[in-house]
Short mmCIF file of C-alpha atoms in Angstrom, two decimals:
data_model
loop_
_atom_site.label_atom_id
_atom_site.label_comp_id
_atom_site.label_asym_id
_atom_site.label_seq_id
_atom_site.Cartn_x
_atom_site.Cartn_y
_atom_site.Cartn_z
CA MET A 471 -3.36 -15.61 -17.22
CA SER A 472 -4.85 -14.89 -20.60
CA SER A 473 -3.22 -12.15 -22.71
CA THR A 474 -4.42 -11.81 -26.25
CA ALA A 475 -2.44 -11.74 -29.36
CA LYS A 476 -3.13 -8.75 -31.16
CA GLY A 477 -0.67 -8.74 -34.18
CA SER A 478 2.76 -7.54 -34.52
CA VAL A 479 4.96 -4.93 -35.59
CA THR A 480 8.65 -5.27 -37.30
CA VAL A 481 11.34 -3.03 -35.85
CA THR A 482 14.49 -2.42 -37.89
CA LEU A 483 17.66 -1.27 -36.83
CA ASP A 484 19.16 1.02 -39.44
CA ALA A 485 22.55 1.16 -38.55
CA THR A 486 22.78 -3.07 -38.90
CA GLY A 487 20.02 -3.68 -40.99
CA LYS A 488 18.69 -6.48 -38.35
CA SER A 489 15.13 -6.60 -37.81
CA ALA A 490 12.70 -8.25 -35.14
CA LYS A 491 9.00 -9.03 -35.19
CA LEU A 492 7.56 -7.75 -31.80
CA PRO A 493 4.17 -9.31 -30.84
CA LEU A 494 1.47 -6.92 -29.88
CA ILE A 495 -0.35 -8.46 -27.19
CA GLY A 496 -3.56 -7.13 -24.93
CA GLY A 497 -5.57 -8.04 -21.25
CA ALA A 498 -9.22 -7.74 -20.64
CA ILE A 499 -8.87 -3.67 -20.44
CA GLY A 500 -5.97 -1.18 -20.78
CA PRO A 501 -3.29 -0.55 -23.28
CA ASP A 502 -1.99 -3.06 -25.42
CA VAL A 503 1.75 -3.85 -25.27
CA PHE A 504 4.40 -4.85 -27.45
CA ASP A 505 6.27 -8.25 -25.73
CA ILE A 506 10.08 -7.14 -26.13
CA ARG A 507 11.57 -10.51 -24.70
CA LYS A 508 13.40 -11.36 -27.85
CA LEU A 509 14.71 -8.10 -28.77
CA TYR A 510 18.17 -8.65 -26.99
CA GLY A 511 18.56 -12.12 -28.54
CA GLU A 512 17.34 -10.99 -32.09
CA LEU A 513 18.49 -7.14 -32.09
CA GLY A 514 21.30 -7.26 -29.46
CA VAL A 515 19.44 -4.22 -27.72
CA PHE A 516 17.67 -3.60 -24.56
CA THR A 517 14.98 -0.98 -23.81
CA PHE A 518 15.46 1.81 -21.29
CA ASP A 519 12.61 2.85 -18.99
CA PRO A 520 13.85 4.38 -15.68
CA GLY A 521 11.15 3.70 -12.85
CA TYR A 522 9.47 1.35 -15.29
CA GLY A 523 6.66 3.54 -16.06
CA GLY A 524 6.40 2.30 -19.49
CA THR A 525 7.02 -1.37 -18.77
CA ALA A 526 4.89 -4.48 -17.99
CA ALA A 527 7.12 -6.89 -15.90
CA CYS A 528 3.81 -9.20 -15.26
CA GLU A 529 0.57 -10.32 -16.19
CA SER A 530 -2.26 -9.91 -13.53
CA ALA A 531 -5.81 -10.26 -12.97
CA ILE A 532 -5.88 -8.49 -9.48
CA THR A 533 -6.21 -4.96 -9.90
CA TYR A 534 -6.65 -2.61 -12.49
CA ILE A 535 -6.53 1.43 -12.51
CA ASP A 536 -7.27 3.79 -15.47
CA GLY A 537 -6.10 7.06 -14.17
CA ASP A 538 -7.33 9.01 -17.06
CA GLU A 539 -10.92 8.05 -16.19
CA GLY A 540 -10.64 7.80 -12.39
CA VAL A 541 -11.33 4.14 -12.08
CA LEU A 542 -9.71 1.38 -9.59
CA LEU A 543 -11.07 -2.07 -9.99
CA TYR A 544 -10.64 -5.32 -7.63
CA ARG A 545 -10.94 -8.35 -9.61
CA GLY A 546 -13.35 -6.36 -11.99
CA TYR A 547 -15.33 -4.74 -8.94
CA PRO A 548 -15.33 -1.00 -8.61
CA ILE A 549 -13.61 -0.14 -5.16
CA GLU A 550 -16.59 2.37 -4.77
CA GLN A 551 -19.00 -0.74 -4.43
CA LEU A 552 -16.65 -2.73 -2.61
CA ALA A 553 -16.18 -0.02 0.26
CA GLU A 554 -19.90 0.36 0.47
CA LYS A 555 -21.05 -3.30 0.46
CA SER A 556 -18.08 -5.31 1.53
CA ASP A 557 -16.03 -5.64 4.69
CA PHE A 558 -12.37 -5.60 4.26
CA LEU A 559 -12.29 -9.65 5.05
CA GLU A 560 -14.65 -9.83 1.78
CA VAL A 561 -12.27 -8.09 -0.16
CA SER A 562 -9.45 -9.90 0.95
CA TYR A 563 -10.84 -12.83 0.15
CA LEU A 564 -11.58 -11.62 -3.35
CA LEU A 565 -8.02 -10.21 -3.91
CA LEU A 566 -6.61 -13.92 -2.75
CA ASN A 567 -9.06 -16.10 -4.49
CA GLY A 568 -10.58 -14.13 -7.55
CA GLU A 569 -14.33 -14.02 -6.28
CA LEU A 570 -16.34 -12.64 -3.44
CA PRO A 571 -17.10 -15.06 -0.94
CA ASN A 572 -20.31 -17.05 -0.33
CA ALA A 573 -21.70 -17.16 3.36
CA LYS A 574 -19.79 -20.67 4.23
CA GLN A 575 -16.74 -19.47 2.36
CA LEU A 576 -16.82 -16.00 4.26
CA LYS A 577 -17.20 -17.68 7.46
CA GLU A 578 -14.43 -20.31 7.02
CA PHE A 579 -12.33 -17.54 5.86
CA SER A 580 -12.89 -15.18 8.76
CA HIS A 581 -12.08 -18.05 11.25
CA GLY A 582 -9.26 -18.70 9.62
CA VAL A 583 -7.72 -15.12 10.04
CA THR A 584 -9.38 -14.84 13.57
CA MET A 585 -7.43 -18.15 14.48
CA HIS A 586 -3.93 -16.77 13.61
CA THR A 587 -3.90 -13.38 14.99
CA MET A 588 -1.74 -14.15 17.94
CA VAL A 589 2.06 -14.29 17.48
CA HIS A 590 4.52 -16.55 18.83
CA GLU A 591 5.10 -15.36 22.48
CA GLN A 592 8.82 -15.46 22.26
CA LEU A 593 8.29 -12.49 19.67
CA ARG A 594 7.57 -10.39 22.52
CA SER A 595 11.28 -10.30 23.19
CA PHE A 596 11.78 -8.73 19.96
CA PHE A 597 10.37 -5.64 20.71
CA ASN A 598 12.40 -4.96 23.76
CA GLY A 599 15.60 -5.07 21.96
CA PHE A 600 14.44 -1.68 20.11
CA ARG A 601 14.84 1.56 21.42
CA ARG A 602 11.68 3.25 22.82
CA ASP A 603 11.92 5.94 20.64
CA ALA A 604 12.49 3.58 17.24
CA HIS A 605 10.09 4.39 14.51
CA PRO A 606 7.13 1.89 14.43
CA MET A 607 8.00 1.00 10.59
CA ALA A 608 11.21 -0.17 11.92
CA ILE A 609 9.64 -2.27 14.12
CA LEU A 610 7.31 -3.83 11.70
CA CYS A 611 9.60 -4.44 9.09
CA GLY A 612 12.10 -6.18 11.55
CA VAL A 613 9.45 -8.51 13.28
CA VAL A 614 7.68 -9.26 10.10
CA GLY A 615 10.75 -10.56 8.70
CA ALA A 616 11.68 -12.34 11.74
CA LEU A 617 8.45 -14.41 11.55
CA SER A 618 9.96 -17.08 9.27
CA ALA A 619 12.15 -17.94 11.81
CA PHE A 620 9.21 -19.40 13.88
CA TYR A 621 6.95 -20.70 11.44
CA HIS A 622 8.80 -23.28 9.51
CA ASP A 623 5.87 -25.38 8.86
CA SER A 624 4.65 -22.86 5.87
CA LEU A 625 7.87 -21.80 4.01
CA ASP A 626 7.50 -24.15 1.15
CA ILE A 627 6.50 -21.85 -1.38
CA ASN A 628 5.55 -24.66 -4.00
CA ASP A 629 2.96 -26.21 -1.56
CA PRO A 630 -0.35 -24.56 -1.95
CA ALA A 631 -1.48 -25.57 1.14
CA GLN A 632 1.78 -23.75 2.75
CA ARG A 633 1.10 -20.71 0.88
CA GLU A 634 -2.49 -20.49 2.18
CA ILE A 635 -1.42 -20.91 5.83
CA SER A 636 1.08 -18.25 5.25
CA ALA A 637 -1.62 -15.59 3.89
CA PHE A 638 -3.83 -16.30 6.69
CA ARG A 639 -0.77 -15.85 9.35
CA LEU A 640 0.49 -12.43 7.33
CA LEU A 641 -3.32 -11.41 7.16
CA ALA A 642 -4.13 -12.15 10.71
CA LYS A 643 -0.34 -11.20 12.53
CA VAL A 644 0.65 -8.16 10.77
CA PRO A 645 -2.02 -5.84 12.73
CA THR A 646 -1.11 -7.30 15.76
CA ILE A 647 2.56 -6.28 15.23
CA ALA A 648 1.81 -3.25 14.21
CA ALA A 649 -0.29 -2.25 17.38
CA TRP A 650 2.51 -3.73 19.55
CA ALA A 651 4.94 -1.43 17.57
CA TYR A 652 2.87 1.64 18.71
CA LYS A 653 2.19 0.38 22.28
CA TYR A 654 5.84 -0.30 22.78
CA SER A 655 6.93 3.49 21.58
CA ILE A 656 4.34 5.03 23.86
CA GLY A 657 5.21 2.53 26.99
CA GLN A 658 1.76 1.01 27.19
CA PRO A 659 1.31 -2.94 27.64
CA PHE A 660 0.63 -5.18 24.51
CA MET A 661 -3.12 -5.61 24.08
CA TYR A 662 -3.66 -9.57 23.03
CA PRO A 663 -6.21 -9.74 20.08
CA ARG A 664 -9.88 -10.48 20.71
CA ASN A 665 -11.68 -13.13 18.81
CA ASP A 666 -15.23 -11.76 19.43
CA LEU A 667 -14.40 -8.44 17.38
CA SER A 668 -14.16 -7.69 13.63
CA TYR A 669 -10.84 -7.34 11.80
CA ALA A 670 -11.11 -3.48 11.86
CA GLU A 671 -12.55 -3.49 15.68
CA ASN A 672 -9.66 -5.85 16.83
CA PHE A 673 -6.94 -3.42 15.13
CA LEU A 674 -8.65 -0.22 17.05
CA TYR A 675 -8.76 -2.29 20.27
CA MET A 676 -5.39 -3.32 20.10
CA LEU A 677 -3.98 0.30 19.48
CA ASN A 678 -6.37 2.01 22.00
CA ALA A 679 -7.50 -0.23 24.73
CA VAL A 680 -5.71 -0.73 28.35
CA PRO A 681 -5.96 -3.11 30.86
CA ALA A 682 -7.28 -0.64 33.45
CA GLU A 683 -10.28 0.22 31.65
CA ASP A 684 -13.17 -1.66 29.41
CA TRP A 685 -12.73 -0.65 25.67
CA LYS A 686 -16.05 -0.99 23.37
CA PRO A 687 -16.22 -0.62 19.89
CA ASN A 688 -17.54 2.59 18.24
CA PRO A 689 -19.47 1.30 15.30
CA ILE A 690 -18.76 4.62 12.68
CA LEU A 691 -14.89 4.49 13.85
CA SER A 692 -14.69 1.07 13.04
CA ARG A 693 -16.47 1.38 9.91
CA ALA A 694 -14.15 4.24 9.31
CA MET A 695 -10.94 1.96 9.78
CA ASP A 696 -12.67 -1.00 7.60
CA ARG A 697 -12.96 1.39 4.87
CA ILE A 698 -9.37 2.94 5.11
CA LEU A 699 -8.21 -0.72 4.89
CA VAL A 700 -10.62 -1.75 1.91
CA LEU A 701 -9.29 1.61 0.06
CA HIS A 702 -5.74 0.93 0.23
CA ALA A 703 -5.92 -2.87 -0.15
CA ASP A 704 -3.87 -3.23 -3.72
CA HIS A 705 -2.99 -0.47 -6.15
CA GLU A 706 -1.64 -2.40 -8.83
CA GLN A 707 2.27 -2.48 -9.51
CA ASN A 708 3.26 0.11 -7.45
CA ALA A 709 6.83 0.30 -5.80
CA SER A 710 6.14 -1.46 -2.70
CA THR A 711 4.15 -4.27 -4.62
CA SER A 712 6.69 -4.60 -7.46
CA THR A 713 9.30 -5.04 -4.59
CA VAL A 714 7.16 -8.06 -3.18
CA ARG A 715 7.16 -9.49 -6.51
CA LEU A 716 11.09 -8.91 -7.12
CA ALA A 717 12.03 -10.67 -3.56
CA GLY A 718 9.39 -13.39 -4.41
CA SER A 719 10.78 -14.24 -7.92
CA THR A 720 14.01 -15.10 -6.21
CA GLY A 721 12.23 -18.06 -4.19
CA ALA A 722 12.13 -16.06 -0.85
CA ASN A 723 9.84 -17.14 1.92
CA PRO A 724 6.55 -14.86 2.24
CA PHE A 725 7.63 -13.45 5.37
CA ALA A 726 10.77 -11.79 4.03
CA CYS A 727 9.11 -10.82 0.75
CA ILE A 728 6.40 -8.74 2.94
CA ALA A 729 9.09 -7.38 4.99
CA ALA A 730 10.71 -6.29 1.73
CA GLY A 731 7.26 -4.47 0.81
CA ILE A 732 7.21 -2.62 4.06
CA ALA A 733 10.74 -1.57 3.75
CA ALA A 734 9.60 0.04 0.23
CA LEU A 735 6.21 1.39 1.79
CA TRP A 736 8.56 3.22 4.14
CA GLY A 737 9.80 5.79 1.86
CA PRO A 738 7.96 9.28 1.72
CA ALA A 739 7.29 9.25 -1.69
CA HIS A 740 5.33 6.03 -1.47
CA GLY A 741 3.70 5.24 1.98
CA GLY A 742 4.08 8.88 3.80
CA ALA A 743 1.66 10.84 1.55
CA ASN A 744 -0.90 11.50 4.32
CA GLU A 745 1.80 12.20 6.90
CA ALA A 746 2.77 14.85 4.47
CA VAL A 747 -0.89 16.42 4.46
CA LEU A 748 -0.66 17.09 7.88
CA LYS A 749 2.82 18.34 7.90
CA MET A 750 1.47 21.10 5.11
CA LEU A 751 -1.57 21.83 7.26
CA ALA A 752 0.63 22.40 10.31
CA GLU A 753 3.15 24.47 8.17
CA ILE A 754 -0.02 26.85 7.04
CA GLY A 755 -1.07 27.08 10.54
CA SER A 756 -4.22 29.04 10.25
CA VAL A 757 -7.27 29.66 8.25
CA GLU A 758 -6.15 32.99 7.77
CA ASN A 759 -3.25 31.95 6.07
CA ILE A 760 -4.50 29.59 3.55
CA PRO A 761 -5.10 32.48 0.60
CA ALA A 762 -1.70 33.25 0.81
CA PHE A 763 -0.30 29.60 0.91
CA ILE A 764 -2.67 29.19 -2.04
CA GLU A 765 -0.93 31.98 -4.08
CA LYS A 766 2.24 30.23 -3.51
CA VAL A 767 1.01 26.98 -4.88
CA LYS A 768 -0.07 28.83 -7.72
CA ASP A 769 3.55 30.34 -8.39
CA LYS A 770 5.69 27.81 -10.02
CA ASN A 771 8.95 29.50 -8.77
CA SER A 772 7.94 29.23 -4.85
CA GLY A 773 8.46 25.56 -4.46
CA VAL A 774 5.32 25.21 -2.52
CA LYS A 775 3.15 22.21 -3.15
CA LEU A 776 -0.38 21.29 -2.30
CA MET A 777 -0.12 17.67 -0.78
CA GLY A 778 -3.13 15.62 -0.49
CA PHE A 779 -4.68 17.07 -3.80
CA GLY A 780 -4.28 15.64 -7.48
CA HIS A 781 -2.51 12.21 -7.70
CA ARG A 782 0.74 10.87 -9.96
CA VAL A 783 -1.74 8.29 -11.20
CA TYR A 784 -5.14 9.51 -11.24
CA LYS A 785 -5.47 12.43 -13.75
CA ASN A 786 -9.07 12.77 -13.23
CA PHE A 787 -10.32 12.31 -9.58
CA ASP A 788 -9.17 9.52 -7.20
CA PRO A 789 -12.25 7.24 -6.74
CA ARG A 790 -11.38 6.49 -3.42
CA ALA A 791 -11.32 10.10 -2.42
CA LYS A 792 -15.13 10.54 -2.69
CA ILE A 793 -15.48 7.58 -0.28
CA MET A 794 -13.29 8.79 2.00
CA GLN A 795 -14.61 12.53 2.27
CA ALA A 796 -18.06 11.15 3.37
CA THR A 797 -16.34 8.93 5.86
CA CYS A 798 -14.47 11.71 7.26
CA HIS A 799 -17.26 14.15 7.83
CA GLU A 800 -19.09 11.06 9.28
CA VAL A 801 -15.95 10.74 11.74
CA LEU A 802 -15.80 14.28 12.78
CA ALA A 803 -19.35 14.31 13.62
CA GLU A 804 -19.39 11.51 15.73
CA LEU A 805 -16.41 12.67 17.71
CA GLY A 806 -18.17 15.99 17.83
CA ILE A 807 -14.86 17.78 17.04
CA LYS A 808 -14.97 21.26 16.96
CA ASP A 809 -12.61 24.31 17.46
CA GLU A 810 -9.84 21.73 16.40
CA PRO A 811 -7.52 24.12 14.34
CA LEU A 812 -5.86 21.57 12.20
CA LEU A 813 -8.96 19.96 10.90
CA ASP A 814 -10.85 23.32 10.91
CA LEU A 815 -8.10 24.25 8.64
CA ALA A 816 -8.25 21.22 6.35
CA MET A 817 -11.91 21.67 5.97
CA ALA A 818 -11.56 25.18 4.91
CA LEU A 819 -8.79 24.30 2.44
CA GLU A 820 -10.70 21.45 1.05
CA LYS A 821 -13.54 23.83 0.14
CA ILE A 822 -11.19 26.42 -1.20
CA ALA A 823 -9.49 23.64 -3.33
CA LEU A 824 -12.81 22.28 -4.77
CA GLU A 825 -14.12 25.82 -5.65
CA ASP A 826 -10.93 27.81 -6.64
CA ASP A 827 -10.81 27.71 -10.90
CA TYR A 828 -6.88 26.99 -10.57
CA PHE A 829 -7.45 23.77 -9.02
CA VAL A 830 -10.70 22.74 -10.79
CA SER A 831 -9.19 23.30 -14.18
CA ARG A 832 -6.44 21.30 -13.36
CA LYS A 833 -8.38 18.68 -11.65
CA LEU A 834 -6.28 18.93 -8.58
CA TYR A 835 -9.01 17.07 -6.18
CA PRO A 836 -8.50 16.15 -2.86
CA ASN A 837 -7.16 12.48 -2.87
CA VAL A 838 -7.36 9.65 -0.32
CA ASP A 839 -4.59 10.60 1.35
CA PHE A 840 -5.97 13.88 2.05
CA TYR A 841 -9.07 12.27 3.73
CA SER A 842 -7.21 9.33 5.68
CA GLY A 843 -4.68 11.66 7.04
CA ILE A 844 -7.75 13.96 8.78
CA ILE A 845 -9.52 10.77 9.90
CA LEU A 846 -6.72 8.92 11.40
CA LYS A 847 -5.81 12.60 13.05
CA ALA A 848 -9.44 12.68 14.55
CA MET A 849 -8.89 9.42 15.76
CA GLY A 850 -6.03 10.13 17.70
CA ILE A 851 -3.64 8.07 15.66
CA PRO A 852 -0.19 9.97 15.80
CA THR A 853 1.14 10.66 12.10
CA HIS A 854 4.16 7.96 12.69
CA MET A 855 1.90 5.63 12.72
CA PHE A 856 0.27 6.39 9.26
CA THR A 857 2.48 4.26 7.35
CA VAL A 858 2.03 1.58 9.50
CA LEU A 859 -1.72 1.45 9.09
CA PHE A 860 -0.98 1.46 5.31
CA ALA A 861 1.34 -1.37 5.77
CA VAL A 862 -1.43 -3.33 7.61
CA ALA A 863 -4.16 -2.57 4.58
CA ARG A 864 -1.67 -3.45 1.99
CA THR A 865 -0.43 -6.56 3.49
CA VAL A 866 -3.16 -8.70 1.71
CA GLY A 867 -2.39 -6.91 -1.45
CA TRP A 868 1.07 -7.79 -1.45
CA VAL A 869 0.04 -11.63 -0.45
CA SER A 870 -2.17 -11.54 -3.43
CA GLN A 871 0.21 -10.66 -5.74
CA TRP A 872 3.19 -12.74 -4.26
CA LYS A 873 0.66 -15.92 -4.61
CA GLU A 874 0.07 -14.98 -8.24
CA MET A 875 3.28 -14.54 -8.91
CA ILE A 876 4.18 -18.00 -7.71
CA GLU A 877 1.51 -19.48 -9.12
CA ASP A 878 2.36 -17.90 -12.82
CA PRO A 879 4.62 -20.36 -15.10
CA SER A 880 5.68 -17.62 -16.99
CA GLN A 881 7.17 -15.75 -14.09
CA ARG A 882 11.38 -15.82 -13.86
CA ILE A 883 13.79 -14.41 -11.53
CA GLY A 884 13.76 -10.40 -11.84
CA ARG A 885 16.68 -9.20 -13.62
CA PRO A 886 16.61 -5.50 -14.48
CA ARG A 887 19.31 -4.27 -17.46
CA GLN A 888 21.20 -1.21 -17.14
CA ILE A 889 23.05 0.98 -19.60
CA TYR A 890 26.41 0.98 -18.18
CA THR A 891 27.98 4.50 -18.18
CA GLY A 892 31.07 3.71 -16.11
CA ALA A 893 35.07 3.15 -16.88
CA THR A 894 35.78 0.49 -19.56
CA SER A 895 39.29 -0.10 -18.98
CA ARG A 896 41.62 0.54 -16.19
CA ASP A 897 45.11 -0.45 -14.81
CA ILE A 898 45.88 -0.73 -10.90
CA LYS A 899 48.45 1.33 -10.17
CA PRO A 900 50.68 1.03 -6.66
CA ILE A 901 49.30 2.70 -3.88
CA ASP A 902 52.04 5.48 -3.56
CA GLN A 903 51.19 6.29 -7.44
CA ARG A 904 47.57 7.19 -6.95
CA GLY A 905 46.46 10.53 -6.85
#
C-alpha cells in the first residue's frame, strides 16, 4: 500500500481546549482522507458515520469507482476494455495478482482453476439435507461455509501457498455448488463439471444440461454469461465485500469469510436488484400500462420506484450498463425471442426512460441490473437464481479483497464503535416487583 501524506489539519474541541493534528493522506486517485486513528487517544472522541459512507476502512489497490464520472477500474483498467478484450479468468487473474496474465500465466492459472472444479463427493449428501423448496442462496451459503470441513490443507491464512490454493478452490467450486443448488431445487440430477469447456461454458453446462441429451455451448450465450461475470467481479468496498474483510480480520478461514459475503449479498438491498427489476416489470403488466406507471414514478408521494434505473454510486451513468445493453440485444436476437410480454415491456420501458426529459435530466439511465435481469430471464434462468449468479461472479472479488487484507500489515481486527443510548444505571428488582 502506498498512501501519500498531503499535510494535516488541527482540530480543537472548544469544550475542553484539547487539540489534535489529523494527517491528510491520499491515494493514487480519488478524494483525500483524514487519518483519525489517534483521534480518541488525543481528544477522547470518536467519529459517527452510520453505514460508513464517509469512512475509508482500508487501503486497496484493486478497484476504483468514480460515481460522478461513471468510472469503474479494475487494477487501473477501465471495465469497458476488460469486458470487450478479456475473459473472466483473465480478469480473475488480474484482480488476484495485480496484472493481466501473459499466455503462460493464463494457461497455468486456467489449469489451476479447472483442476479444482469438482467438489468432494461427500458434499453431495449436504444437499439432501435441504428442503426441495430451499432458496439456492441458503444452500450456497451453507455448502460454501462447509468447505472448510473438507479442505484442511489450505486453512493456514499466513501461508501464501495455502492462500493460493484456497483462491483456486473457491473460484472453481462456487459455480459447481451454485449449479447444484439450482439442480436440486428443480429435481434434476447434478451435472459434474467438464474440463473441456471455458469457465462460463462450464457454468451454463452445469445449470442447463441433462444426462439424457447432448449439450453444446452457444457462443453468444457463453459470451453474455462471461460478461456478466466480468462486470460483477468486484465493486470496491460494498456491503458484502466489507463483510468478507470484517470476517477475515478475525483470522477466520477463507471459506467462512466467503460464506459471510454470500450471506450479506443475499439481502434485497444489495444482491437482489436485478430480481427487483423483473418484479417491477411484472407489476406494470403490459406496454399499455407504462405511461401510467411513469406518471406514478414522477409523483413523489406515490411511493412507486423505477427499479434498474440510476444507481446509488453512479450519479452519471453506470459504465457497465452500456456493455450489458449491447449484450442484451445480442442475446435477444440470438434466441429469436419475439412476443415475450415481459421482455417487450422491458425494451419499451428502456426506450421511454432514455427519451423522457424527466429521467434524462436526472440521469436516471438504465443500470447494469436492468439489463442483466433481462438477459438472465431470456436465457431461462429463474429469478431466484439471480443473486446466486451474482455470488458466483463476486467470489473472485471477495477472495482478492480478503487476500489483500491478509497481506496488509496495517490491517487489524474490525471493531466499529458506537454511540450508546441505553440506560446508564439500574438496580435489579425482585421478580414479584417488576412491572
